[in-house]
Coordinates of C-alpha atoms and ligand atoms in Angstrom, one line a residue:
M1 CA 7.4 -5.6 34.0
S2 CA 8.2 -5.7 30.3
N3 CA 11.8 -6.4 29.0
I4 CA 12.2 -2.8 27.8
G5 CA 11.1 -1.3 31.2
S6 CA 10.7 2.3 30.3
Y7 CA 11.2 3.5 26.8
E8 CA 12.3 6.9 27.9
E9 CA 14.9 5.5 30.3
R10 CA 16.2 3.2 27.5
L11 CA 16.7 6.2 25.2
K12 CA 19.1 7.8 27.7
N13 CA 22.7 6.6 27.3
F14 CA 21.6 3.9 24.8
D15 CA 24.4 2.0 23.2
W16 CA 24.3 -1.1 21.0
S17 CA 27.0 -2.5 23.3
I18 CA 24.1 -3.5 25.6
A19 CA 23.3 -6.2 23.2
E20 CA 26.9 -7.1 22.6
K21 CA 27.4 -7.6 26.3
E22 CA 24.4 -9.8 26.6
L23 CA 25.5 -11.8 23.7
G24 CA 29.1 -12.0 25.0
Y25 CA 30.4 -10.4 21.9
K26 CA 33.4 -8.0 21.7
D27 CA 34.5 -6.0 18.7
G28 CA 36.7 -8.1 16.6
D29 CA 35.4 -11.4 17.9
N30 CA 34.0 -14.1 15.7
I31 CA 30.3 -13.8 15.3
N32 CA 28.1 -16.5 13.7
I33 CA 24.3 -16.3 13.8
G34 CA 24.0 -20.1 13.2
W35 CA 26.1 -20.7 16.3
Y36 CA 24.4 -18.1 18.4
C37 CA 21.0 -19.6 17.7
S38 CA 21.9 -23.2 18.5
D39 CA 25.2 -24.1 20.2
R40 CA 25.3 -21.1 22.5
I41 CA 21.7 -21.7 23.7
C42 CA 22.7 -25.4 24.5
Q43 CA 25.7 -24.1 26.4
F44 CA 23.3 -22.2 28.6
G45 CA 21.6 -25.4 29.7
K46 CA 18.7 -25.2 27.3
A47 CA 19.7 -28.2 25.1
D48 CA 16.5 -30.0 26.0
K49 CA 14.2 -27.1 25.7
L50 CA 11.9 -27.1 22.6
A51 CA 13.1 -24.8 19.9
L52 CA 10.6 -25.6 17.3
I53 CA 7.1 -27.0 17.3
W54 CA 6.0 -27.6 13.7
E55 CA 2.5 -28.4 12.5
G56 CA 1.7 -29.2 8.9
L57 CA -1.4 -30.3 7.0
G58 CA -3.8 -32.6 8.8
G59 CA -2.3 -31.8 12.2
K60 CA 1.0 -33.5 11.3
E61 CA 3.5 -32.5 14.0
K62 CA 7.3 -32.4 14.5
Q63 CA 9.3 -31.1 17.5
Y64 CA 12.9 -30.2 17.8
T65 CA 14.9 -29.2 20.9
F66 CA 17.7 -26.7 20.8
N67 CA 20.1 -29.7 20.8
D68 CA 18.2 -31.2 17.8
V69 CA 18.6 -27.9 16.1
R70 CA 22.3 -27.8 16.9
L71 CA 22.9 -31.3 15.6
R72 CA 20.8 -31.0 12.5
S73 CA 22.3 -27.6 11.5
N74 CA 25.7 -29.2 12.0
T75 CA 24.7 -32.0 9.8
I76 CA 23.4 -29.8 7.0
A77 CA 26.5 -27.6 7.3
S78 CA 28.7 -30.6 7.0
F79 CA 26.7 -32.0 4.1
L80 CA 27.1 -28.7 2.2
K81 CA 30.8 -28.6 3.0
D82 CA 31.3 -32.1 1.6
L83 CA 29.6 -31.0 -1.6
G84 CA 32.4 -28.4 -1.8
I85 CA 30.4 -25.3 -1.0
Q86 CA 32.7 -22.5 0.0
T87 CA 32.5 -19.6 2.4
G88 CA 30.5 -16.7 0.8
E89 CA 28.8 -18.9 -1.8
R90 CA 25.0 -18.4 -2.0
V91 CA 22.8 -21.3 -1.0
C92 CA 19.1 -20.9 -1.8
L93 CA 16.4 -22.2 0.5
F94 CA 13.3 -22.8 -1.6
M95 CA 10.8 -24.7 0.6
D96 CA 7.5 -24.4 2.3
K97 CA 7.6 -23.6 6.0
I98 CA 9.1 -27.0 6.9
P99 CA 11.6 -27.6 9.7
E100 CA 14.4 -28.0 7.1
L101 CA 13.9 -24.4 6.1
Y102 CA 14.5 -23.0 9.6
I103 CA 17.3 -25.4 10.6
G104 CA 18.9 -25.3 7.1
F105 CA 19.1 -21.6 7.4
L106 CA 21.3 -22.0 10.5
G107 CA 23.4 -24.7 8.8
I108 CA 24.2 -22.5 5.8
L109 CA 25.4 -19.8 8.2
K110 CA 27.5 -22.2 10.3
L111 CA 29.3 -23.1 7.1
G112 CA 30.0 -19.4 6.4
A113 CA 28.0 -19.5 3.2
V114 CA 25.2 -17.1 2.4
A115 CA 21.6 -18.0 3.0
Q116 CA 19.3 -16.9 0.2
P117 CA 15.7 -17.7 1.2
L118 CA 13.1 -17.5 -1.6
F119 CA 9.3 -17.7 -1.2
S120 CA 8.3 -21.2 -2.3
A121 CA 5.3 -19.9 -4.3
F122 CA 7.6 -18.2 -6.7
G123 CA 7.2 -19.4 -10.3
D124 CA 10.1 -20.3 -12.5
E125 CA 10.8 -16.8 -13.8
S126 CA 10.8 -15.1 -10.4
L127 CA 13.1 -17.9 -9.2
H128 CA 15.4 -17.6 -12.2
V129 CA 15.9 -13.8 -11.9
R130 CA 16.9 -14.1 -8.3
L131 CA 19.2 -17.1 -8.6
D132 CA 20.8 -15.6 -11.7
N133 CA 21.6 -12.3 -9.9
A134 CA 23.1 -14.1 -7.0
E135 CA 24.8 -16.8 -9.1
T136 CA 23.6 -19.3 -6.5
T137 CA 25.7 -22.5 -6.1
A138 CA 23.1 -24.7 -4.5
I139 CA 19.4 -24.8 -3.9
I140 CA 17.7 -26.8 -1.1
T141 CA 14.2 -27.7 -2.1
Q142 CA 11.3 -30.2 -2.0
R143 CA 9.9 -32.5 -4.6
K144 CA 6.8 -30.4 -5.0
H145 CA 9.0 -27.4 -6.1
V146 CA 11.8 -29.0 -8.0
S147 CA 10.0 -28.9 -11.4
K148 CA 10.4 -25.1 -11.3
V149 CA 14.1 -25.5 -10.9
R150 CA 14.4 -28.2 -13.6
K151 CA 12.6 -25.9 -16.0
I152 CA 15.3 -23.2 -15.8
L153 CA 18.3 -25.5 -15.2
E154 CA 19.9 -25.0 -18.6
K155 CA 20.1 -21.3 -18.0
M156 CA 22.0 -21.7 -14.7
P157 CA 25.5 -23.2 -15.3
Y158 CA 26.6 -21.8 -11.8
L159 CA 23.9 -23.9 -10.0
K160 CA 25.8 -27.0 -9.2
H161 CA 23.6 -28.8 -6.6
I162 CA 19.9 -29.3 -6.2
I163 CA 19.3 -30.8 -2.8
L164 CA 16.0 -32.6 -2.2
V165 CA 15.1 -32.9 1.4
D166 CA 12.1 -35.2 0.9
Y167 CA 13.4 -37.6 -1.8
D168 CA 11.5 -40.9 -1.6
G169 CA 13.3 -42.9 -4.3
S170 CA 10.2 -43.3 -6.4
K171 CA 11.7 -41.6 -9.4
P172 CA 15.3 -41.4 -10.4
L173 CA 17.2 -38.2 -9.4
R174 CA 18.0 -36.0 -12.4
E175 CA 21.0 -34.0 -13.4
R176 CA 22.7 -32.2 -10.5
E177 CA 20.2 -33.5 -8.0
I178 CA 21.1 -35.1 -4.7
A179 CA 19.0 -36.3 -1.7
F180 CA 19.5 -35.2 1.9
N181 CA 17.2 -36.3 4.7
M182 CA 17.8 -34.0 7.7
D183 CA 16.2 -36.3 10.3
E184 CA 17.6 -39.6 9.1
A185 CA 21.1 -38.5 8.2
E186 CA 23.8 -39.5 10.7
Q187 CA 24.0 -36.5 13.0
V188 CA 27.2 -34.5 13.2
E189 CA 28.1 -33.9 16.8
N190 CA 31.0 -31.5 16.2
F191 CA 31.1 -29.1 13.3
V192 CA 33.7 -26.4 13.3
V193 CA 31.7 -23.3 12.8
A194 CA 33.1 -20.9 10.2
P195 CA 35.0 -18.0 11.9
T196 CA 32.7 -15.4 10.5
K197 CA 33.2 -11.8 11.6
A198 CA 30.8 -8.9 12.1
E199 CA 31.0 -7.9 8.5
S200 CA 30.8 -11.4 7.0
H201 CA 27.9 -11.8 4.6
S202 CA 25.1 -13.8 6.1
V203 CA 21.8 -13.4 4.3
L204 CA 20.7 -12.3 0.9
H205 CA 17.0 -11.4 0.7
Y206 CA 15.4 -10.1 -2.5
T207 CA 13.1 -7.2 -2.6
S208 CA 11.2 -5.5 -5.5
G209 CA 11.7 -2.0 -6.6
T210 CA 9.8 0.2 -9.1
T211 CA 12.2 -0.2 -11.9
G212 CA 14.6 -2.9 -12.9
Q213 CA 14.9 -6.4 -11.5
P214 CA 14.5 -7.3 -7.8
K215 CA 17.4 -6.2 -5.7
G216 CA 19.5 -8.5 -3.5
V217 CA 19.8 -7.0 0.0
K218 CA 23.1 -7.9 1.6
H219 CA 23.0 -8.5 5.3
V220 CA 25.9 -9.5 7.6
H221 CA 26.3 -11.5 10.8
Y222 CA 26.5 -8.4 13.0
S223 CA 22.8 -7.8 12.2
L224 CA 22.2 -10.2 15.1
I225 CA 22.9 -7.3 17.5
S226 CA 19.8 -5.3 16.6
Q227 CA 17.7 -8.4 15.8
Y228 CA 18.4 -9.8 19.3
L229 CA 17.6 -6.5 21.1
T230 CA 14.5 -5.6 19.2
T231 CA 13.1 -9.1 19.7
K232 CA 13.8 -8.7 23.4
W233 CA 12.4 -5.2 23.9
V234 CA 9.6 -5.0 21.3
L235 CA 8.4 -8.6 21.0
D236 CA 9.1 -8.8 24.7
L237 CA 10.0 -12.5 24.6
R238 CA 10.7 -14.3 27.8
D239 CA 12.0 -17.7 28.7
D240 CA 8.6 -19.4 29.1
D241 CA 7.0 -17.9 26.0
I242 CA 5.5 -19.8 23.1
Y243 CA 6.1 -17.5 20.2
W244 CA 4.4 -17.6 16.8
C245 CA 5.7 -15.5 13.9
T246 CA 3.2 -16.0 11.0
A247 CA 5.7 -14.8 8.4
D248 CA 7.3 -17.1 5.8
P249 CA 11.2 -17.1 6.0
G250 CA 11.1 -16.4 2.2
W251 CA 10.7 -12.8 3.4
V252 CA 12.7 -10.8 5.9
T253 CA 10.2 -10.9 8.8
G254 CA 10.4 -14.7 8.7
T255 CA 14.2 -14.7 9.1
S256 CA 14.9 -11.7 11.4
Y257 CA 12.0 -12.5 13.7
G258 CA 11.0 -16.0 12.6
I259 CA 14.5 -17.5 13.2
I260 CA 17.2 -15.2 14.4
G261 CA 15.5 -13.1 17.0
P262 CA 13.6 -15.8 18.9
W263 CA 16.3 -18.5 18.7
S264 CA 19.2 -16.1 19.7
L265 CA 17.1 -15.6 22.9
G266 CA 16.5 -19.4 23.3
I267 CA 12.7 -19.1 22.9
T268 CA 10.4 -21.9 21.9
Q269 CA 8.6 -21.0 18.7
C270 CA 5.9 -22.7 16.7
V271 CA 5.2 -22.8 13.0
L272 CA 1.9 -23.5 11.2
D273 CA 2.7 -24.7 7.7
T274 CA -0.8 -24.6 6.2
G275 CA -2.8 -21.9 4.3
F276 CA -4.7 -19.2 6.1
S277 CA -8.1 -19.6 7.7
A278 CA -9.3 -17.8 10.7
E279 CA -10.5 -21.0 12.3
S280 CA -7.2 -22.9 11.9
W281 CA -5.3 -19.9 13.3
Y282 CA -7.4 -19.7 16.4
K283 CA -7.2 -23.4 16.8
F284 CA -3.5 -23.3 16.6
I285 CA -3.2 -20.5 19.2
E286 CA -5.4 -22.5 21.6
K287 CA -3.7 -25.8 21.0
R288 CA -0.1 -24.5 21.2
K289 CA -0.9 -22.0 24.0
V290 CA 0.7 -19.2 22.0
T291 CA 1.8 -16.3 24.2
M292 CA 3.4 -13.9 21.8
W293 CA 2.0 -13.5 18.3
Y294 CA 3.8 -11.5 15.5
S295 CA 1.6 -11.1 12.4
A296 CA 0.5 -8.8 9.6
P297 CA -2.3 -6.3 9.0
T298 CA -3.9 -8.2 6.1
A299 CA -4.2 -11.3 8.3
I300 CA -5.6 -9.2 11.1
R301 CA -8.2 -7.7 8.7
S302 CA -9.1 -11.1 7.5
L303 CA -9.7 -12.2 11.1
M304 CA -11.8 -9.2 11.6
K305 CA -13.9 -10.2 8.6
A306 CA -14.4 -13.7 10.0
G307 CA -16.2 -12.1 12.9
E308 CA -16.2 -12.3 16.7
D309 CA -18.5 -15.3 17.1
L310 CA -15.8 -17.5 15.8
I311 CA -13.4 -16.2 18.5
K312 CA -15.7 -17.2 21.3
Q313 CA -15.4 -20.8 20.3
F314 CA -11.7 -20.8 21.3
D315 CA -9.7 -20.3 24.5
L316 CA -7.2 -17.7 23.5
S317 CA -6.3 -16.6 27.0
S318 CA -2.7 -17.7 26.6
L319 CA -2.0 -14.6 24.4
R320 CA 0.0 -12.1 26.4
H321 CA 1.4 -9.8 23.7
L322 CA 0.7 -9.1 20.0
A323 CA 2.6 -7.2 17.3
S324 CA 2.3 -6.5 13.6
V325 CA 4.4 -5.5 10.6
G326 CA 4.4 -5.1 6.8
E327 CA 1.9 -2.5 5.8
P328 CA -0.3 0.1 7.4
L329 CA -2.1 -1.2 10.5
N330 CA -5.3 0.8 10.6
A331 CA -6.6 2.2 13.9
E332 CA -9.7 0.0 13.6
A333 CA -7.6 -3.2 13.6
V334 CA -5.8 -2.0 16.8
I335 CA -9.0 -1.1 18.6
W336 CA -10.7 -4.4 17.4
S337 CA -7.8 -6.5 18.7
E338 CA -7.9 -4.8 22.1
K339 CA -11.6 -5.6 22.3
V340 CA -11.5 -9.2 21.2
F341 CA -8.1 -10.4 22.4
K342 CA -7.8 -7.9 25.3
K343 CA -4.5 -6.8 23.8
P344 CA -3.8 -4.3 21.0
F345 CA -1.6 -5.3 18.1
L346 CA 1.5 -3.1 18.4
D347 CA 2.6 -1.8 15.0
T348 CA 6.2 -2.1 14.0
Y349 CA 7.7 -0.4 10.9
W350 CA 10.8 -1.6 9.1
Q351 CA 11.8 -3.2 5.8
T352 CA 14.1 -5.8 4.1
E353 CA 16.8 -3.2 3.9
T354 CA 16.7 -2.2 7.5
G355 CA 17.0 -5.8 8.7
S356 CA 15.4 -5.0 12.1
M357 CA 12.6 -2.9 13.5
M358 CA 13.0 0.9 13.2
L359 CA 9.8 2.6 14.4
T360 CA 7.7 0.7 16.8
N361 CA 5.3 0.7 19.7
Y362 CA 6.5 -0.7 23.0
P363 CA 4.9 -2.7 25.7
G364 CA 3.9 -0.3 28.4
M365 CA 3.9 2.7 26.1
K366 CA 0.8 4.7 25.4
I367 CA -0.6 3.4 22.1
K368 CA -2.0 5.7 19.5
P369 CA -4.0 3.4 17.2
G370 CA -3.0 3.9 13.6
S371 CA 0.5 5.2 14.5
M372 CA 3.8 3.3 13.9
G373 CA 5.1 4.5 17.2
K374 CA 8.6 5.9 17.9
P375 CA 12.2 5.1 16.8
F376 CA 13.9 2.2 18.5
P377 CA 16.6 3.3 20.9
G378 CA 19.8 3.8 18.9
I379 CA 17.9 4.7 15.8
T380 CA 18.0 8.4 14.7
A381 CA 14.9 9.0 12.7
T382 CA 13.3 12.0 11.1
V383 CA 11.0 13.3 8.4
L384 CA 12.7 15.1 5.6
D385 CA 11.7 17.8 3.2
T386 CA 11.1 16.2 -0.2
K387 CA 13.3 18.7 -2.0
T388 CA 16.1 19.8 0.3
Y389 CA 16.3 16.6 2.4
E390 CA 16.6 18.7 5.5
P391 CA 14.6 17.5 8.6
I392 CA 11.2 19.1 8.8
N393 CA 11.0 20.6 12.2
E394 CA 7.3 21.0 12.2
T395 CA 4.9 18.5 13.6
G396 CA 2.2 17.2 11.4
K397 CA 4.0 18.1 8.2
P398 CA 4.4 15.2 5.8
G399 CA 7.8 14.3 4.3
L400 CA 10.2 11.5 3.6
I401 CA 11.2 9.1 6.4
G402 CA 15.0 9.3 7.0
F403 CA 17.3 7.3 9.2
K404 CA 20.9 8.0 10.2
P405 CA 22.8 5.1 8.8
G406 CA 24.9 2.8 11.0
W407 CA 22.6 0.5 13.0
P408 CA 23.8 -3.0 13.2
A409 CA 21.3 -4.8 10.9
M410 CA 21.3 -2.2 8.1
M411 CA 21.9 -3.7 4.7
R412 CA 25.5 -3.3 3.5
T413 CA 24.7 -2.9 -0.2
Y414 CA 22.4 -4.2 -2.9
W415 CA 24.1 -7.3 -4.3
R416 CA 26.1 -6.3 -7.4
N417 CA 24.2 -3.0 -7.5
E418 CA 26.2 -0.5 -5.5
E419 CA 24.8 2.3 -7.7
T420 CA 21.2 1.8 -6.6
Y421 CA 22.3 1.4 -3.0
Q422 CA 24.0 4.8 -3.1
K423 CA 20.8 6.3 -4.4
K424 CA 19.1 5.4 -1.2
F425 CA 21.0 8.2 0.6
E426 CA 20.5 11.9 0.6
N427 CA 22.2 14.5 2.8
N428 CA 23.6 11.6 5.0
W429 CA 20.2 10.1 5.6
Y430 CA 19.1 6.7 4.5
L431 CA 15.7 6.9 2.8
P432 CA 13.5 3.8 3.1
G433 CA 11.2 5.3 0.4
D434 CA 8.1 6.0 2.6
R435 CA 6.3 9.2 3.6
A436 CA 5.1 10.0 7.1
Y437 CA 4.6 12.8 9.6
I438 CA 5.5 13.1 13.2
D439 CA 2.9 14.3 15.7
N440 CA 3.3 16.5 18.8
D441 CA 4.2 13.6 21.0
G442 CA 6.9 12.3 18.6
Y443 CA 4.8 9.4 17.2
Y444 CA 5.2 8.6 13.5
W445 CA 2.2 8.2 11.2
F446 CA 2.5 6.5 7.8
I447 CA 1.3 8.3 4.8
G448 CA 2.4 6.1 1.8
R449 CA 5.2 4.9 -0.3
D450 CA 7.2 7.3 -2.4
D451 CA 7.3 5.0 -5.4
D452 CA 5.0 2.9 -7.6
V453 CA 5.8 -0.4 -5.7
I454 CA 2.6 -2.2 -4.8
N455 CA 2.2 -3.5 -1.2
T456 CA -0.4 -6.2 -1.5
G457 CA -1.1 -7.9 1.8
G458 CA 2.3 -6.9 3.2
H459 CA 4.2 -8.2 0.1
L460 CA 5.9 -5.8 -2.2
V461 CA 5.3 -6.4 -5.9
S462 CA 7.2 -4.5 -8.6
P463 CA 4.9 -3.1 -11.4
F464 CA 7.9 -3.4 -13.7
E465 CA 8.2 -7.1 -13.1
V466 CA 4.6 -7.8 -13.8
E467 CA 4.5 -5.5 -16.8
S468 CA 7.5 -7.3 -18.3
A469 CA 6.0 -10.7 -17.7
L470 CA 2.7 -9.6 -19.3
L471 CA 4.6 -8.6 -22.4
E472 CA 5.8 -12.2 -22.7
H473 CA 2.2 -13.3 -23.2
E474 CA 1.5 -13.9 -26.9
A475 CA -1.7 -11.7 -26.8
V476 CA -0.4 -8.7 -25.0
A477 CA 0.9 -5.7 -26.9
E478 CA 1.3 -3.1 -24.1
S479 CA 0.9 -3.2 -20.3
A480 CA 0.7 -1.0 -17.3
V481 CA 0.4 -2.2 -13.8
V482 CA -0.8 -0.3 -10.8
A483 CA -2.2 -0.8 -7.3
K484 CA -6.0 -1.0 -6.9
P485 CA -7.7 -0.4 -3.5
D486 CA -8.8 -3.4 -1.6
D487 CA -10.6 -3.8 1.8
V488 CA -8.4 -6.6 3.1
N489 CA -5.1 -6.5 1.3
M490 CA -5.1 -2.7 1.2
E491 CA -3.8 -2.9 -2.4
V492 CA -4.0 -5.6 -5.1
V493 CA -2.3 -5.8 -8.5
K494 CA -4.3 -4.4 -11.4
A495 CA -3.2 -4.6 -15.0
F496 CA -4.2 -2.5 -18.0
V497 CA -3.3 -4.1 -21.4
T498 CA -3.8 -3.6 -25.1
L499 CA -4.0 -6.7 -27.1
K500 CA -2.3 -7.6 -30.4
P501 CA -4.5 -7.8 -33.5
G502 CA -6.4 -11.0 -33.8
F503 CA -6.8 -11.6 -30.0
I504 CA -10.1 -11.3 -28.3
A505 CA -10.5 -9.2 -25.2
D506 CA -12.9 -11.3 -23.2
D507 CA -13.1 -13.0 -19.8
D508 CA -11.5 -16.2 -21.1
M509 CA -8.4 -14.2 -22.2
E510 CA -8.3 -12.4 -18.8
L511 CA -8.2 -15.7 -17.0
K512 CA -5.5 -17.0 -19.3
I513 CA -3.3 -14.0 -18.7
M514 CA -3.8 -14.1 -14.9
N515 CA -2.8 -17.7 -14.8
F516 CA 0.2 -17.0 -17.0
I517 CA 1.5 -14.5 -14.4
R518 CA 0.6 -16.7 -11.5
K519 CA 2.7 -19.5 -12.8
K520 CA 5.6 -17.4 -14.1
L521 CA 5.9 -15.0 -11.1
S522 CA 3.7 -15.9 -8.1
P523 CA 0.1 -15.8 -6.9
L524 CA 1.0 -12.5 -5.2
A525 CA 2.0 -10.8 -8.4
M526 CA -1.0 -12.1 -10.3
P527 CA -3.3 -9.2 -11.3
Q528 CA -6.7 -9.5 -9.6
E529 CA -8.2 -7.6 -12.6
I530 CA -7.2 -7.0 -16.1
E531 CA -8.7 -4.1 -17.9
Y532 CA -8.5 -4.0 -21.7
R533 CA -7.8 -0.6 -23.4
D534 CA -7.5 0.4 -27.0
S535 CA -4.5 2.5 -26.0
L536 CA -2.6 3.4 -22.8
P537 CA -1.7 7.0 -21.8
K538 CA 1.8 7.8 -22.8
T539 CA 4.3 10.7 -22.6
R540 CA 5.5 12.3 -25.8
S541 CA 8.6 10.1 -25.7
G542 CA 6.3 7.0 -25.6
K543 CA 6.7 6.1 -21.9
I544 CA 3.5 4.7 -20.4
M545 CA 2.1 7.0 -17.7
R546 CA 1.4 4.6 -14.9
R547 CA 0.5 7.5 -12.6
V548 CA -2.5 8.5 -14.6
L549 CA -4.0 5.1 -14.4
H550 CA -3.1 4.9 -10.7
A551 CA -4.9 8.2 -10.0
E552 CA -8.0 6.9 -11.9
E553 CA -8.1 3.8 -9.8
W554 CA -7.9 5.7 -6.5
G555 CA -10.2 8.5 -7.6
E556 CA -7.5 11.1 -7.2
E557 CA -6.7 14.2 -9.1
I558 CA -4.4 13.4 -12.0
G559 CA -2.6 16.7 -11.6
D560 CA -0.5 18.4 -14.2
I561 CA 0.0 15.9 -17.0
S562 CA 2.1 18.3 -19.0
T563 CA 5.0 17.7 -16.6
L564 CA 4.5 14.0 -16.9
E565 CA 4.6 14.2 -20.6
D566 CA 8.2 15.3 -20.5
D567 CA 9.3 12.5 -18.0
Ligands
LIG601 C1 7.8 -1.8 3.2 C2 8.9 -2.8 3.4 C3 10.0 -5.8 7.2 C4 8.6 -6.1 7.2 C5 8.1 -6.8 6.0 C6 8.0 -6.0 4.8 C7 5.9 -1.1 4.3 C8 6.3 -2.1 6.6 C9 4.9 -1.0 7.8 C10 4.1 -0.4 8.8 C11 3.2 0.9 7.1 C12 4.8 -0.5 6.4 C13 6.7 0.1 3.9 C14 8.1 -0.5 3.9 N1 5.7 -1.2 5.7 N2 5.9 -1.9 7.8 N3 4.1 -0.8 10.0 N4 3.2 0.6 8.4 N5 3.9 0.4 6.1 O1 9.3 -5.8 4.3 O2 8.9 -6.2 1.9 O3 10.9 -4.9 2.6 O4 8.5 -4.0 2.8 O5 6.6 -2.2 3.7 O6 6.3 0.7 2.7 O7 9.0 0.3 3.2 P1 9.5 -5.2 2.8

């Protein structure tokens, strides 16, 4: 029997208080995610249970029990406190998937500060934009990433502390830098956890939009209620599970379901901190006896490409349950996983802003391959007419996904950008910005995004950010960035540019520009192709018509350009 039991039964009389009761929380109580994920689990007699099994390059391994996690998060919290970091201040985590990232996250929350995780492959410009918007007080990082921080240091007077978790003394520390060794520090047995309340700010994740700079998504400690229950009912975690979430905590999946969900349930999780290869992933599942695996469509498609012969070399019989998130999970991938792993990947749909799963498939429910499934109990979902924003009461008819606001993990605002936050609502519905339709049985089917944001391998990239960065290259006069179809990543970034006089449009220049973006922004944002043009299509007012180039890439009808011209 799965944790959810029957989906239909759960829908009846559902109330979020189910999770509150299980967590021993009452309205008005203190609630602190850091405490729930460590101290409380120890109080339940699981102090010696493994919380984290970490594996790095070359099979290097580290293990931490829930008591280790409790002590180390205390120690980090206390270290930050001694530096003078106050409640509500933003502390950035800028690290590979090392134990300090997972445990540091809890430490920041225990202090009552705000955890701001950022993907460690971000280049200096991506980093700067996000630290600047958040006016981050401290950043916890590794030697290998600190040069990116140093490069932008002068522009960040608010950033008082750069904490190095792997300082080895070989070179002197520079301005504002300080060393902290999580395992060797004297462990703090008792730390007075900050008396955070339901609405206290907990996490700040950055997400990319079509226009403007990335937006800081504000989450609060009460998000735990839905993260806990979705983990329990959808990921179906049980006490003896070995859980593997492949996402990086630089993104929301890696925090909501790579830290908070599993640890609030006292589950052992493992982390593989190496790059992707089908072989190393299968090896990891076999070695760690992974039972529950939460991954992403691009990874699954890459595994499909690697072929079935490889799978036969491993014993993957420990796998009990699989789920996926981040981008459309095509029917073929679901059918394939059922064939080779004897279990289908269950698709889940949500986003940084929703904080927890919204539409999903449930253990025990009939799976329709290619569908995102049904709303989580307690979530009122619909598909809305694109003009009137009224629910479309007709099955199979496409429209905009809409959610009734008010579930526990919903973002509270965009950091210092309430105006954009308000634009996410129409007719009392929250609009995630995606299009879908609902079938006769109430299953949701994804159609596409309602904006120009590129979803490459499950990561959102803003065309605006890439276009702006391209313009900073000495050779580029104009730029337009769109998604290009791709077998594995679904979409990749493609740039169209015109060059300034005197620069030569050749392969060498293409490589130079690609590298420029990779370093400045990130490998994800790097265009996979740069096409040179003599001019780019523009409206009469001079705005570049991205949509024309997009249609060309996808072999779609361009439609009525005359309306675009007046945009
Ligand atoms: C966007 C959110 C929270 C997960 C990590 C991504 C797309 C997400 C699905 C799915 C089709 C999906 C949507 C969404 N997306 N899950 N199951 N099927 N599309 O979080 O970076 O905030 O991206 O990813 O377009 O809005 P994110």
